[in-house]
Coordinates of C-alpha atoms in Angstrom, one line a residue:
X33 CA -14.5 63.6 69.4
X34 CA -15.3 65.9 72.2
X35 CA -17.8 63.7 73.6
X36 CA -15.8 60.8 73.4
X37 CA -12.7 62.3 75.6
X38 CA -15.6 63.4 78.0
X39 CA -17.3 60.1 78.3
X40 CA -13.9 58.8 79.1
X41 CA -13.0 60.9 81.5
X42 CA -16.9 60.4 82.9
X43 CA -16.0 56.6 83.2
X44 CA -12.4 57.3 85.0
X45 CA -13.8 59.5 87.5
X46 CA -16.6 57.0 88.1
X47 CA -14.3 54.1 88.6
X48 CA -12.0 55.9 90.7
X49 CA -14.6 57.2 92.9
X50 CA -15.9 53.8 93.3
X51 CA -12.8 52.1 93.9
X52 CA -12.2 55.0 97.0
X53 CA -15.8 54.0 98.4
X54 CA -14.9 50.3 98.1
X55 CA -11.5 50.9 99.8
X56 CA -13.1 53.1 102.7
X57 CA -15.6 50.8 103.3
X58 CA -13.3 47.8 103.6
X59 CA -10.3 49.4 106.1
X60 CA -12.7 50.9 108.9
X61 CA -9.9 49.9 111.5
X62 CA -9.4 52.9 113.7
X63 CA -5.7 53.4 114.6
X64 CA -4.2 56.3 116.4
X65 CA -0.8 58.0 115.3
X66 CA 2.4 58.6 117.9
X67 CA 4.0 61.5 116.9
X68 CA 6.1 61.4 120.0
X69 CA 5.4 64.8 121.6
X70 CA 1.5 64.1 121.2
X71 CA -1.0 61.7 119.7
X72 CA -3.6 62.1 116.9
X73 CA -6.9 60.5 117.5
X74 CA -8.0 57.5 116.3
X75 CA -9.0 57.4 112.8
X76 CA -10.3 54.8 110.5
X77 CA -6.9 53.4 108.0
X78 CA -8.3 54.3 104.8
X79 CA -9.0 58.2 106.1
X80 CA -5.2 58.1 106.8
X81 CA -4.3 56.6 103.9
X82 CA -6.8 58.7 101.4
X83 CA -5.3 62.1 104.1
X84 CA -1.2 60.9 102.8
X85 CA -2.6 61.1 99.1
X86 CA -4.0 63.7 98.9
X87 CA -0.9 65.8 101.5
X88 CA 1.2 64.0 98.6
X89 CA -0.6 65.5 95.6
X90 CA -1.1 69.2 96.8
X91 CA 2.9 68.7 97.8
X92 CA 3.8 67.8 94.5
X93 CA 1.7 70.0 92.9
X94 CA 3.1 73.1 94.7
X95 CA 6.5 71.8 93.8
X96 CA 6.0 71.2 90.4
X97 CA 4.0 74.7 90.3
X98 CA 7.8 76.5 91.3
X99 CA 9.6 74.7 88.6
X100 CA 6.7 75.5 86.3
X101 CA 6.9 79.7 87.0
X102 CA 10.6 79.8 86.8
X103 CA 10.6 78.1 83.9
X104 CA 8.1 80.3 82.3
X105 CA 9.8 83.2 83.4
X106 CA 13.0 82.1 81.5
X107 CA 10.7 81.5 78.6
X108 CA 9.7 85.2 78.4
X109 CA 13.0 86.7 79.1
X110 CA 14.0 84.5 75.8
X111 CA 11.4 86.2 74.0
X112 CA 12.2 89.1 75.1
X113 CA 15.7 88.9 74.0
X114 CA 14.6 87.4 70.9
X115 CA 12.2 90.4 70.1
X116 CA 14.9 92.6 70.5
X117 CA 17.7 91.0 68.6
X118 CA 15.1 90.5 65.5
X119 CA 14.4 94.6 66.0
X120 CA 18.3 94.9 66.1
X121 CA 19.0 92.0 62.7
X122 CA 15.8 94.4 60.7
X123 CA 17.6 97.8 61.3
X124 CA 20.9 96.5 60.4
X125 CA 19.5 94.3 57.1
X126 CA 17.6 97.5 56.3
X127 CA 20.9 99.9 57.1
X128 CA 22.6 97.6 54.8
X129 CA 19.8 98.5 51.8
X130 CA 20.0 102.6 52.3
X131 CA 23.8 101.9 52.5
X132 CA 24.1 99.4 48.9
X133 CA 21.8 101.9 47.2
X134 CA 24.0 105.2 47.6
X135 CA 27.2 103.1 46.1

């Protein structure tokens, strides 16, 4: 099974890394930015394009990555509270016992 997830991800990787050659290959065009106070020098399309991506991807990586570690932070603190209201529920359940078996 293992080998089969791994050839699978061998052939995704393969075709996506062909499709980006094939892509930079075909949009060579070089085109220079405005960014009104100055101007970027001309690079090919696809570099821009392939540049957005992968400015998009760490972005929503980071961002995700916050909600991630607050969220796991809130998990623990659960089982925290959890631990100690299951230390509290045995002590009383066990108070209970000594308290039944002196009656």
């Amino acid at each position: 099974m293992r080998w089969l997830k791994s050839g699978i991800l061998f052939v995704v990787v393969l075709t996506l890394l062909i499709t980006g050659v094939l892509f930079s290959s075909r949009n060579t065009t070089p085109y220079a930015i405005d960014l009104l106070i100055f101007r970027l020098p001309e690079i090919s399309i696809s570099l821009l394009i392939l540049g957005s991506l992968v400015i998009g991807l760490v972005t929503g990586w980071l961002l995700s990555l916050t909600t991630f570690v607050r969220l796991k932070a809130s998990q623990l603190r659960s089982e925290k509270a959890l631990k100690t209201a299951q230390k509290e529920l045995d002590t009383l359940r066990i108070s209970g016992l000594k308290d039944s078996q002196n009656e």
